[in-house]
Amino acid sequence: MSSISIQIRYLLTVAISCLLFTVGTSTAEDAGNLYNTNFDINAGLKYFERQCSRCHGFDAKGNDETGAPDLTGRLSRASSDVGVFNIIRTGVPGTAMLPVAADLPDSQVWQLVAYIGSLSTDPANIDLPGSVVAGSRLFRNRGDCNSCHMIDGEGGRLGPDLSRVGERRNPEELLTDILDPHQEVAPRWWTMRVTDNEGVTREGLRMNEDSFSLRIMDAESNLWSYQKRQLASIERVEESTMPSYTQTLSDSDVDDLVAYLFSLRKEN
Amino acid sequence: MNRFIALLAPLCLGLGLTLPVLAQEDEFQTVITPAFSPVTWERLINAEDEPENWMMYSGTLDSQRYSRLDQIDKSNVAELEMKWSYQIPVIDRAETVPTVVDGIMFITEAPSNLTAVDARTGRVYWRYDHELPDDLRICCGRNNRGVAILGETLFMSTLDAHLVAIDARTGNVLWDTEVADYEAGYSKTAAPLIVKDKVVTGIAGGEFGIRGFIDAYDPATGELEWRTYAIPGPGEPGNDSWSGDSWKTGGAATWITGSYDPDLNLIYWGTGNPGPDWNGDVRLGDNLYSDSALALDGDTGEIAWHFQFTPHDVHDYDSIQVPILADIEYQGSTRKVMMWANRNAFFYTIDRATGEFLEGDAYASQTWAQGLDPTGRPIRVPGMAPTYEGILVSPPIVGATNWYSPGYSQQTGLFYVTSFDGEQEFFKRDEDYEEGERFTGGGGRYNQPMDAFHSSIRAINPATAQIEWEFPIMPRSSAGITTTAGGIVFTGSADGYFFALDAATGEELWHISLGARVHAAPMTYAVDGKQFVTIASGNVVYTFGLKDD
């Protein structure tokens, strides 16, 4: 196993501020989060489990059925603590996201903001042992990762686009993705093998499947769409097509790759 | 429409016009004025005899969702084409089952609005916007599932726990009654049920420590006629099935529409989970009448009998399913039964006169019970209650089915249900009750992608509780089911299809991609002798019919 040890540090210097947070339905406009100690994060977790998990999930990874978004990565509606605070306080009109109770103190809303913030991994708070530069080189050369994965428009189509993978996967998850790619495979990357009524068999990545039809992309990037009733057989392989790199990469290689992948964000 | 033409004809003749001329000149001529006949109780009892109308949430009082219309049948259903669509202006999830009376369709919309349209064209007569407070306490989305109608008045539940009476001709509010305090966690989403001269309605809020009840209101005034609590109070039978004061915050919401048998004069209504949902430590005992079917006297609301599907539930297996009533052949005689595919993954056939359990078996994957004992009580698998660390149990919180309507066909004698074979990790947490706050005591987490689970439409023989056929769909669906004398099962799926199956075999007859999740049940009706079938998908209500000659 890799020697990576990930230390997540919350370098939370509490700025002394003359801002006063009052109980009520205030909207935060220009303030950082003063309620961000581990105690606050834990209080936020408790509130989240009770009030928010029904839609966002106990793991805050969202729920396609309710339409509640994943809160563990980059947030689509807010890019700062203040933005998150305002959404919690005012809700999102026209959606099931209702405002919290009007009499909930701002301090508790901030604790919730702190908990949500703790779910996404701020790269500034993480020391990684690997080298981003070495990882980038490995990705394109010896590792041959770019034959399947695209970054910023360059690379293959047989795996997920990794241009912003650092926003949605933390270093531990990236490590698992490299060493044990079958552990967590999104259905988009399952493989389908289908044979039509004329006996023609095709295999490809599962672009989409529904009750009556399916669409795949084969190894040559051809897109195929079928009605299920046209098919004599449908086989689904719920595994990743990516090999494990346990044997082919050294621990330090893996460290470098993780550092590089984790650095891939919009701003970079 | 025939009724209306009969009314209109003398007027037209008096003006020197003829109906065919009018029809040529203006296709909307018959809908200038809403002209439906008042919906009497007699019409509601005999709703099956006027299949051109769909006059209540489940079509008929027995909730079979079986229509005698047979113009669309197995031989021509593949020729269905879209006739019109109605875009609901508020973007949200449409769970509505429209009501149709004499060519007028009433569509409820999220969050608590109501629109009347011409059932032939989908064009609007009027729209009612219910004003809501901005601090609602709702557990699971802003939606409304339908109306009830009596006379010329529509009755609708609202998210702020009101019952509103609306003039069917204009959309004007006749009265607006607060059923319960929304700030304490009460809300309302289900269509009421007319029983004789009363509007019977339930309540939602089972995740907020409410005390569930079923109410009956005077349709003319909105005055409360009776209230039956789904949790007995001190001194009443069953109160001792709750430890301490837990009965006060025990949930047992009644958030879906029930059914009624005029001969037995019994109302049948399901009840929801006990609260807190996933931590039963604070409410020891069977927790009556949570997760139960209640049979209530049609005049007084008094409980005639109860059947508890899941005593001391700790998995949120609400018995919020629409009870389907039918008379079936069972072991050599005709029995008046109630059929129920429960969220807990078991199907039940129950004598609806007495509450006696007749048949039952699992119809979907489940790991929490070894089976049912001879009285229908589940035999639990030890150690399947939620833990602080989490424990994997099937079915998951959403259940093997849920609130979406099942169906029954008088042609096949089969019961149809949208089912889900899934599993989830259940957690428990310690929580104190606070009024208006969530009171659930835990939650759940999927450990696999939704596409890894199996969903299907299943046909069950109520005499044996065994599955006759199944049709796979994906992913988990919240679509209800409607059957017709054309030999068809109509339903939808979460991946945005509306489709028709052969009711006898489950063979696919027709499907169309509507592009957005079907989260409602279809219904069918006829105007001017032409049958239509309607379904909500995403934010749109679609109506289909056969090609015009």
PDB file of C-alpha atoms in Angstrom, chain A residues 162 165-166 169-179 254 257-259 261-263:
ATOM      1  CA  LEU A 162     -10.529  14.146 -14.984  1.00  0.00           C
ATOM      2  CA  VAL A 165     -11.484  15.487 -10.488  1.00  0.00           C
ATOM      3  CA  GLY A 166      -9.846  17.183  -7.476  1.00  0.00           C
ATOM      4  CA  ARG A 169     -12.700  13.136  -5.127  1.00  0.00           C
ATOM      5  CA  ASN A 170     -10.534  13.503  -2.048  1.00  0.00           C
ATOM      6  CA  PRO A 171      -7.022  11.991  -1.925  1.00  0.00           C
ATOM      7  CA  GLU A 172      -8.162   8.851  -0.135  1.00  0.00           C
ATOM      8  CA  GLU A 173     -10.803   8.226  -2.758  1.00  0.00           C
ATOM      9  CA  LEU A 174      -8.311   8.871  -5.563  1.00  0.00           C
ATOM     10  CA  LEU A 175      -5.965   6.380  -3.986  1.00  0.00           C
ATOM     11  CA  THR A 176      -8.714   3.767  -3.963  1.00  0.00           C
ATOM     12  CA  ASP A 177      -9.631   4.597  -7.558  1.00  0.00           C
ATOM     13  CA  ILE A 178      -6.069   3.813  -8.660  1.00  0.00           C
ATOM     14  CA  LEU A 179      -5.419   0.735  -6.574  1.00  0.00           C
ATOM     15  CA  VAL A 254       0.950   6.487  -6.715  1.00  0.00           C
ATOM     16  CA  LEU A 257      -0.411  10.565  -9.257  1.00  0.00           C
ATOM     17  CA  VAL A 258      -2.729  11.310  -6.354  1.00  0.00           C
ATOM     18  CA  ALA A 259      -1.078  14.687  -5.818  1.00  0.00           C
ATOM     19  CA  LEU A 261      -5.109  14.375  -9.729  1.00  0.00           C
ATOM     20  CA  PHE A 262      -6.036  16.188  -6.542  1.00  0.00           C
ATOM     21  CA  SER A 263      -4.589  19.376  -7.996  1.00  0.00           C
TER      22      SER A 263
END
